[in-house]
Amino acid sequence: MIDTLPLPGARPSPGPLDGLPRSGRCLVMGIVNVTPDSFSDGGRYADTGRAVRHGLRMAREGADLVDVGGESTRPGAEPTPVEEELSRVVPVVRGLVREGVPVSVDTMHAEVAHAAVKAGACLVNDVSGGLADADMAATVAAAGVPYVVTHWRAPSGEMERHARYRDVVGEVAAELLARVDSLTASGVDPGRVILDPGLGFAKRAGHDWQLLTHLGTLVATGFPVLVGASRKRFIGAALSCLADGTHGPDARDAATAAVSALAAAAGVMCVRVHDVRSSLHAVCMAAAWSGRAPSAA
């Protein structure tokens, strides 16, 4: 596969996304899971005050955005009632925005997206790409905020049965562009769309690595690209060669940072991570490697 040519139907690159930080390098989005059951840090930040403090700590460490989510999307996770998701997410969004932190909301539900944007969130990060809630497109269109469209084939309880591809890179790119066409027809501004290949969502480890090594295919579509690899199972599988056995979720931050550097060097707009500092250092090195780092004083 040649991953440096635009796909048929590729769009021209939009200008800077209104409302998002501009740094001259790949952005780093810190993850705040306000959930009891997320795969890596479920339960640690279920309390509003603790979640806000964690988000503030990420901002001090250099996070460009803090992504607040109230529903686990790990394989096999049970759906969260919208009312419960609202009660988890909105107070944290409000608390972080009050402190001047740029916040995104990680949700598949239009009602949660609407409430979070009203509370000050500047981006909607939807792992279903608008497929889980028919009202999401109209909500995002009315809100006028950047929208992350993730490749998604099925809910968490069913996704692993849909991890079948003949050409994972081509199929993911084509399905994402088809989602953009559908969302655009529903009023979403394509200039506010960000693509996410959906690592781990209806993907096996080999699929994830194929997508990462061919990120240029998505970048060539002209849309900004976000990569969420942090602490995921395919990273743990790659670390299983280590004799010391340290490849559980909490031991994957250095490896995640390596993936962040490679993704940044490939031209992605943003990486979404649990450990901000290590990935921030990594994307700065990628910027220097690519000749995009600021000149030394």
mmCIF file of C-alpha atoms in Angstrom:
data_model
loop_
_atom_site.group_PDB
_atom_site.id
_atom_site.type_symbol
_atom_site.label_atom_id
_atom_site.label_comp_id
_atom_site.label_asym_id
_atom_site.label_seq_id
_atom_site.Cartn_x
_atom_site.Cartn_y
_atom_site.Cartn_z
ATOM 1 C CA MET A 1 0.000 0.000 0.000
ATOM 2 C CA ILE A 2 1.192 3.524 -0.817
ATOM 3 C CA ASP A 3 0.221 5.745 2.082
ATOM 4 C CA THR A 4 1.398 9.105 0.795
ATOM 5 C CA LEU A 5 -1.295 9.706 -1.838
ATOM 6 C CA PRO A 6 -4.747 11.166 -1.087
ATOM 7 C CA LEU A 7 -7.648 8.768 -1.238
ATOM 8 C CA PRO A 8 -10.299 9.336 -3.893
ATOM 9 C CA GLY A 9 -12.588 12.023 -2.580
ATOM 10 C CA ALA A 10 -9.914 13.529 -0.300
ATOM 11 C CA ARG A 11 -10.642 17.068 0.830
ATOM 12 C CA PRO A 12 -8.290 20.043 1.009
ATOM 13 C CA SER A 13 -6.773 20.722 4.389
ATOM 14 C CA PRO A 14 -8.905 23.076 6.498
ATOM 15 C CA GLY A 15 -7.458 26.024 8.341
ATOM 16 C CA PRO A 16 -6.812 26.109 12.104
ATOM 17 C CA LEU A 17 -9.736 24.746 14.092
ATOM 18 C CA ASP A 18 -11.444 27.583 15.941
ATOM 19 C CA GLY A 19 -11.380 27.227 19.703
ATOM 20 C CA LEU A 20 -8.416 24.835 19.883
ATOM 21 C CA PRO A 21 -4.922 25.718 21.112
ATOM 22 C CA ARG A 22 -2.259 26.461 18.496
ATOM 23 C CA SER A 23 1.230 25.337 19.417
ATOM 24 C CA GLY A 24 3.097 24.633 16.171
ATOM 25 C CA ARG A 25 3.439 20.966 17.199
ATOM 26 C CA CYS A 26 1.196 17.952 17.683
ATOM 27 C CA LEU A 27 -1.269 18.700 20.484
ATOM 28 C CA VAL A 28 -1.428 16.553 23.615
ATOM 29 C CA MET A 29 -4.876 15.753 25.013
ATOM 30 C CA GLY A 30 -4.954 14.489 28.598
ATOM 31 C CA ILE A 31 -7.533 11.871 29.582
ATOM 32 C CA VAL A 32 -9.784 12.257 32.629
ATOM 33 C CA ASN A 33 -12.048 9.223 33.002
ATOM 34 C CA VAL A 34 -14.869 9.986 35.442
ATOM 35 C CA THR A 35 -15.876 6.319 35.459
ATOM 36 C CA PRO A 36 -15.729 3.310 37.770
ATOM 37 C CA ASP A 37 -14.817 0.842 35.018
ATOM 38 C CA SER A 38 -12.377 2.280 32.457
ATOM 39 C CA PHE A 39 -9.707 -0.241 31.484
ATOM 40 C CA SER A 40 -6.729 1.697 32.867
ATOM 41 C CA ASP A 41 -7.793 4.083 35.606
ATOM 42 C CA GLY A 42 -11.423 3.238 36.324
ATOM 43 C CA GLY A 43 -12.520 4.495 39.727
ATOM 44 C CA ARG A 44 -9.499 6.700 40.436
ATOM 45 C CA TYR A 45 -11.226 9.916 39.418
ATOM 46 C CA ALA A 46 -14.903 9.067 39.887
ATOM 47 C CA ASP A 47 -15.169 11.827 42.484
ATOM 48 C CA THR A 48 -15.723 15.275 40.927
ATOM 49 C CA GLY A 49 -13.151 17.062 43.051
ATOM 50 C CA ARG A 50 -10.512 14.424 42.410
ATOM 51 C CA ALA A 51 -11.229 14.494 38.674
ATOM 52 C CA VAL A 52 -10.917 18.288 38.540
ATOM 53 C CA ARG A 53 -7.639 18.190 40.457
ATOM 54 C CA HIS A 54 -6.325 15.540 38.067
ATOM 55 C CA GLY A 55 -7.291 17.671 35.079
ATOM 56 C CA LEU A 56 -5.618 20.723 36.594
ATOM 57 C CA ARG A 57 -2.477 18.687 37.189
ATOM 58 C CA MET A 58 -2.487 17.632 33.536
ATOM 59 C CA ALA A 59 -2.876 21.270 32.477
ATOM 60 C CA ARG A 60 0.110 22.254 34.650
ATOM 61 C CA GLU A 61 2.113 19.462 33.008
ATOM 62 C CA GLY A 62 1.387 20.986 29.602
ATOM 63 C CA ALA A 63 -1.789 19.335 28.313
ATOM 64 C CA ASP A 64 -3.237 21.392 25.483
ATOM 65 C CA LEU A 65 -6.697 19.946 26.155
ATOM 66 C CA VAL A 66 -8.240 17.822 28.881
ATOM 67 C CA ASP A 67 -10.724 15.215 27.629
ATOM 68 C CA VAL A 68 -13.463 14.384 30.152
ATOM 69 C CA GLY A 69 -15.422 11.166 29.722
ATOM 70 C CA GLY A 70 -18.138 9.574 31.827
ATOM 71 C CA GLU A 71 -18.697 6.258 30.043
ATOM 72 C CA SER A 72 -16.191 3.458 29.572
ATOM 73 C CA THR A 73 -15.781 2.309 25.968
ATOM 74 C CA ARG A 74 -13.436 -0.609 26.669
ATOM 75 C CA PRO A 75 -14.343 -3.898 24.941
ATOM 76 C CA GLY A 76 -17.280 -5.481 26.742
ATOM 77 C CA ALA A 77 -18.237 -2.389 28.749
ATOM 78 C CA GLU A 78 -21.895 -1.933 29.652
ATOM 79 C CA PRO A 79 -23.682 1.253 28.493
ATOM 80 C CA THR A 80 -24.028 4.092 31.000
ATOM 81 C CA PRO A 81 -27.444 5.778 31.399
ATOM 82 C CA VAL A 82 -27.355 9.306 29.986
ATOM 83 C CA GLU A 83 -28.503 10.837 33.285
ATOM 84 C CA GLU A 84 -25.596 9.195 35.092
ATOM 85 C CA GLU A 85 -23.113 10.252 32.424
ATOM 86 C CA LEU A 86 -24.362 13.839 32.699
ATOM 87 C CA SER A 87 -23.939 13.827 36.483
ATOM 88 C CA ARG A 88 -20.373 12.563 36.127
ATOM 89 C CA VAL A 89 -19.195 14.776 33.286
ATOM 90 C CA VAL A 90 -20.790 18.216 33.494
ATOM 91 C CA PRO A 91 -19.506 19.218 36.983
ATOM 92 C CA VAL A 92 -15.959 18.260 35.970
ATOM 93 C CA VAL A 93 -16.166 20.176 32.692
ATOM 94 C CA ARG A 94 -17.533 23.197 34.534
ATOM 95 C CA GLY A 95 -14.836 23.009 37.215
ATOM 96 C CA LEU A 96 -11.972 22.806 34.728
ATOM 97 C CA VAL A 97 -13.348 25.532 32.451
ATOM 98 C CA ARG A 98 -13.722 27.787 35.487
ATOM 99 C CA GLU A 99 -9.955 27.411 35.994
ATOM 100 C CA GLY A 100 -9.210 28.313 32.374
ATOM 101 C CA VAL A 101 -8.464 24.788 31.116
ATOM 102 C CA PRO A 102 -9.467 23.977 27.496
ATOM 103 C CA VAL A 103 -11.792 20.976 27.789
ATOM 104 C CA SER A 104 -13.130 18.401 25.368
ATOM 105 C CA VAL A 105 -15.942 15.991 26.155
ATOM 106 C CA ASP A 106 -15.672 12.287 25.360
ATOM 107 C CA THR A 107 -19.233 11.127 24.706
ATOM 108 C CA MET A 108 -21.433 9.275 22.229
ATOM 109 C CA HIS A 109 -24.604 10.990 23.439
ATOM 110 C CA ALA A 110 -25.975 14.215 21.978
ATOM 111 C CA GLU A 111 -27.537 15.279 25.268
ATOM 112 C CA VAL A 112 -24.193 14.997 27.068
ATOM 113 C CA ALA A 113 -22.380 16.784 24.243
ATOM 114 C CA HIS A 114 -24.892 19.642 24.352
ATOM 115 C CA ALA A 115 -24.635 20.008 28.147
ATOM 116 C CA ALA A 116 -20.836 19.857 28.119
ATOM 117 C CA VAL A 117 -20.513 22.488 25.392
ATOM 118 C CA LYS A 118 -22.963 24.669 27.302
ATOM 119 C CA ALA A 119 -20.677 24.213 30.348
ATOM 120 C CA GLY A 120 -17.691 25.399 28.286
ATOM 121 C CA ALA A 121 -16.263 22.376 26.443
ATOM 122 C CA CYS A 122 -14.602 23.432 23.174
ATOM 123 C CA LEU A 123 -14.594 20.050 21.373
ATOM 124 C CA VAL A 124 -16.781 16.943 21.150
ATOM 125 C CA ASN A 125 -14.896 13.631 20.966
ATOM 126 C CA ASP A 126 -17.319 10.932 19.815
ATOM 127 C CA VAL A 127 -15.913 7.400 19.631
ATOM 128 C CA SER A 128 -18.919 6.305 17.581
ATOM 129 C CA GLY A 129 -18.456 8.976 14.915
ATOM 130 C CA GLY A 130 -22.107 9.926 15.237
ATOM 131 C CA LEU A 131 -23.437 6.393 14.775
ATOM 132 C CA ALA A 132 -24.540 5.778 18.374
ATOM 133 C CA ASP A 133 -26.942 8.733 18.590
ATOM 134 C CA ALA A 134 -28.921 9.997 15.601
ATOM 135 C CA ASP A 135 -29.147 13.437 17.211
ATOM 136 C CA MET A 136 -25.393 13.944 17.503
ATOM 137 C CA ALA A 137 -24.874 15.453 14.035
ATOM 138 C CA ALA A 138 -27.490 18.159 14.569
ATOM 139 C CA THR A 139 -26.146 18.856 18.065
ATOM 140 C CA VAL A 140 -22.566 19.276 16.866
ATOM 141 C CA ALA A 141 -23.672 21.337 13.875
ATOM 142 C CA ALA A 142 -25.602 23.714 16.136
ATOM 143 C CA ALA A 143 -22.765 23.925 18.666
ATOM 144 C CA GLY A 144 -20.214 24.850 15.988
ATOM 145 C CA VAL A 145 -17.323 23.169 17.812
ATOM 146 C CA PRO A 146 -14.635 20.841 16.444
ATOM 147 C CA TYR A 147 -15.812 17.237 16.291
ATOM 148 C CA VAL A 148 -13.684 14.090 16.493
ATOM 149 C CA VAL A 149 -15.146 11.390 14.250
ATOM 150 C CA THR A 150 -13.809 8.000 15.315
ATOM 151 C CA HIS A 151 -13.920 4.821 13.245
ATOM 152 C CA TRP A 152 -16.531 2.603 14.920
ATOM 153 C CA ARG A 153 -18.458 -0.445 13.836
ATOM 154 C CA ALA A 154 -20.399 -1.569 16.913
ATOM 155 C CA PRO A 155 -20.968 -0.933 20.632
ATOM 156 C CA SER A 156 -18.383 -2.112 23.162
ATOM 157 C CA GLY A 157 -20.192 -5.372 23.870
ATOM 158 C CA GLU A 158 -20.158 -6.358 20.195
ATOM 159 C CA MET A 159 -17.109 -4.656 18.684
ATOM 160 C CA GLU A 160 -14.726 -7.601 18.747
ATOM 161 C CA ARG A 161 -17.009 -9.611 16.449
ATOM 162 C CA HIS A 162 -16.602 -6.866 13.832
ATOM 163 C CA ALA A 163 -12.781 -6.903 13.726
ATOM 164 C CA ARG A 164 -12.664 -8.378 10.217
ATOM 165 C CA TYR A 165 -10.837 -6.591 7.393
ATOM 166 C CA ARG A 166 -9.245 -7.416 4.071
ATOM 167 C CA ASP A 167 -7.454 -4.059 3.949
ATOM 168 C CA VAL A 168 -7.784 -2.396 7.351
ATOM 169 C CA VAL A 169 -6.146 0.875 6.313
ATOM 170 C CA GLY A 170 -8.210 1.328 3.171
ATOM 171 C CA GLU A 171 -11.456 0.217 4.811
ATOM 172 C CA VAL A 172 -11.045 2.434 7.877
ATOM 173 C CA ALA A 173 -10.192 5.458 5.734
ATOM 174 C CA ALA A 174 -13.112 4.841 3.376
ATOM 175 C CA GLU A 175 -15.576 4.316 6.237
ATOM 176 C CA LEU A 176 -14.402 7.494 7.954
ATOM 177 C CA LEU A 177 -14.811 9.537 4.778
ATOM 178 C CA ALA A 178 -18.281 8.068 4.312
ATOM 179 C CA ARG A 179 -19.124 9.201 7.849
ATOM 180 C CA VAL A 180 -17.892 12.699 7.029
ATOM 181 C CA ASP A 181 -20.138 12.784 3.953
ATOM 182 C CA SER A 182 -23.133 11.704 6.040
ATOM 183 C CA LEU A 183 -22.380 14.211 8.803
ATOM 184 C CA THR A 184 -21.842 17.004 6.302
ATOM 185 C CA ALA A 185 -25.218 16.229 4.745
ATOM 186 C CA SER A 186 -26.687 16.646 8.251
ATOM 187 C CA GLY A 187 -25.162 20.088 8.666
ATOM 188 C CA VAL A 188 -21.783 19.430 10.293
ATOM 189 C CA ASP A 189 -19.073 21.774 8.995
ATOM 190 C CA PRO A 190 -16.374 19.533 7.422
ATOM 191 C CA GLY A 191 -13.830 22.206 8.340
ATOM 192 C CA ARG A 192 -14.416 21.302 11.991
ATOM 193 C CA VAL A 193 -14.016 17.536 11.579
ATOM 194 C CA ILE A 194 -11.068 15.607 13.041
ATOM 195 C CA LEU A 195 -10.553 11.950 12.110
ATOM 196 C CA ASP A 196 -9.574 9.205 14.580
ATOM 197 C CA PRO A 197 -8.729 5.691 13.271
ATOM 198 C CA GLY A 198 -10.290 4.147 16.391
ATOM 199 C CA LEU A 199 -7.405 2.017 17.615
ATOM 200 C CA GLY A 200 -8.796 -0.918 19.579
ATOM 201 C CA PHE A 201 -12.386 -0.342 18.419
ATOM 202 C CA ALA A 202 -13.263 -3.432 16.386
ATOM 203 C CA LYS A 203 -9.548 -3.864 15.781
ATOM 204 C CA ARG A 204 -7.038 -6.532 16.775
ATOM 205 C CA ALA A 205 -3.409 -5.708 17.575
ATOM 206 C CA GLY A 206 -2.268 -6.336 14.013
ATOM 207 C CA HIS A 207 -4.941 -3.982 12.696
ATOM 208 C CA ASP A 208 -3.843 -1.257 15.120
ATOM 209 C CA TRP A 209 -0.222 -1.509 14.031
ATOM 210 C CA GLN A 210 -1.195 -1.441 10.353
ATOM 211 C CA LEU A 211 -3.154 1.755 10.953
ATOM 212 C CA LEU A 212 -0.287 3.348 12.878
ATOM 213 C CA THR A 213 2.327 2.495 10.282
ATOM 214 C CA HIS A 214 0.086 3.934 7.544
ATOM 215 C CA LEU A 215 -1.102 7.103 9.279
ATOM 216 C CA GLY A 216 -0.067 8.994 6.175
ATOM 217 C CA THR A 217 -3.156 7.629 4.445
ATOM 218 C CA LEU A 218 -5.449 9.423 6.888
ATOM 219 C CA VAL A 219 -3.283 12.544 7.006
ATOM 220 C CA ALA A 220 -3.443 12.692 3.195
ATOM 221 C CA THR A 221 -7.241 13.038 3.292
ATOM 222 C CA GLY A 222 -6.715 16.660 4.334
ATOM 223 C CA PHE A 223 -8.500 16.266 7.666
ATOM 224 C CA PRO A 224 -6.690 16.719 10.984
ATOM 225 C CA VAL A 225 -6.045 13.353 12.659
ATOM 226 C CA LEU A 226 -6.206 12.392 16.341
ATOM 227 C CA VAL A 227 -4.602 9.181 17.634
ATOM 228 C CA GLY A 228 -5.666 7.526 20.883
ATOM 229 C CA ALA A 229 -3.173 4.736 21.564
ATOM 230 C CA SER A 230 -2.550 5.342 25.249
ATOM 231 C CA ARG A 231 -2.055 2.189 27.358
ATOM 232 C CA LYS A 232 -4.114 0.068 24.968
ATOM 233 C CA ARG A 233 -3.856 -3.702 24.683
ATOM 234 C CA PHE A 234 -1.872 -3.722 21.448
ATOM 235 C CA ILE A 235 0.885 -1.776 23.240
ATOM 236 C CA GLY A 236 0.856 -4.315 26.070
ATOM 237 C CA ALA A 237 1.092 -7.114 23.502
ATOM 238 C CA ALA A 238 4.159 -5.491 21.949
ATOM 239 C CA LEU A 239 5.745 -5.247 25.423
ATOM 240 C CA SER A 240 5.080 -8.910 26.205
ATOM 241 C CA CYS A 241 8.563 -9.697 24.899
ATOM 242 C CA LEU A 242 9.972 -8.165 28.086
ATOM 243 C CA ALA A 243 11.119 -10.789 30.561
ATOM 244 C CA ASP A 244 10.178 -8.690 33.602
ATOM 245 C CA GLY A 245 6.467 -8.923 32.806
ATOM 246 C CA THR A 246 5.875 -5.173 33.256
ATOM 247 C CA HIS A 247 3.388 -4.634 30.478
ATOM 248 C CA GLY A 248 0.080 -3.984 32.287
ATOM 249 C CA PRO A 249 -1.826 -0.740 31.552
ATOM 250 C CA ASP A 250 0.022 1.353 34.157
ATOM 251 C CA ALA A 251 3.389 0.227 32.775
ATOM 252 C CA ARG A 252 2.705 1.346 29.202
ATOM 253 C CA ASP A 253 3.321 5.105 29.407
ATOM 254 C CA ALA A 254 6.879 5.056 28.039
ATOM 255 C CA ALA A 255 5.754 2.876 25.143
ATOM 256 C CA THR A 256 2.756 5.163 24.625
ATOM 257 C CA ALA A 257 5.132 8.124 24.418
ATOM 258 C CA ALA A 258 7.107 6.311 21.728
ATOM 259 C CA VAL A 259 3.908 5.852 19.733
ATOM 260 C CA SER A 260 3.069 9.537 20.321
ATOM 261 C CA ALA A 261 6.428 10.555 18.830
ATOM 262 C CA LEU A 262 5.907 8.340 15.779
ATOM 263 C CA ALA A 263 2.352 9.593 15.287
ATOM 264 C CA ALA A 264 3.447 13.226 15.600
ATOM 265 C CA ALA A 265 6.243 12.656 13.091
ATOM 266 C CA ALA A 266 3.644 11.182 10.719
ATOM 267 C CA GLY A 267 1.723 14.464 10.831
ATOM 268 C CA VAL A 268 -1.180 13.852 13.205
ATOM 269 C CA MET A 269 -2.764 16.878 14.871
ATOM 270 C CA CYS A 270 -3.233 15.440 18.370
ATOM 271 C CA VAL A 271 -2.476 12.458 20.598
ATOM 272 C CA ARG A 272 -4.805 11.467 23.447
ATOM 273 C CA VAL A 273 -2.912 10.107 26.469
ATOM 274 C CA HIS A 274 -3.099 9.257 30.155
ATOM 275 C CA ASP A 275 0.426 10.505 30.970
ATOM 276 C CA VAL A 276 0.823 14.006 29.604
ATOM 277 C CA ARG A 277 4.437 14.816 30.401
ATOM 278 C CA SER A 278 6.042 11.837 28.666
ATOM 279 C CA SER A 279 4.002 12.319 25.483
ATOM 280 C CA LEU A 280 4.553 16.079 25.513
ATOM 281 C CA HIS A 281 8.303 15.460 25.576
ATOM 282 C CA ALA A 282 7.850 12.897 22.798
ATOM 283 C CA VAL A 283 5.931 15.201 20.447
ATOM 284 C CA CYS A 284 8.471 17.978 21.051
ATOM 285 C CA MET A 285 11.204 15.573 19.953
ATOM 286 C CA ALA A 286 9.144 14.669 16.902
ATOM 287 C CA ALA A 287 8.807 18.367 16.046
ATOM 288 C CA ALA A 288 12.573 18.809 16.349
ATOM 289 C CA TRP A 289 13.189 15.684 14.265
ATOM 290 C CA SER A 290 10.880 17.022 11.556
ATOM 291 C CA GLY A 291 12.434 20.485 11.631
ATOM 292 C CA ARG A 292 9.332 22.124 13.090
ATOM 293 C CA ALA A 293 10.671 22.924 16.573
ATOM 294 C CA PRO A 294 11.018 26.584 17.623
ATOM 295 C CA SER A 295 14.508 28.001 17.273
ATOM 296 C CA ALA A 296 16.555 28.042 20.454
ATOM 297 C CA ALA A 297 16.942 31.426 22.136
#
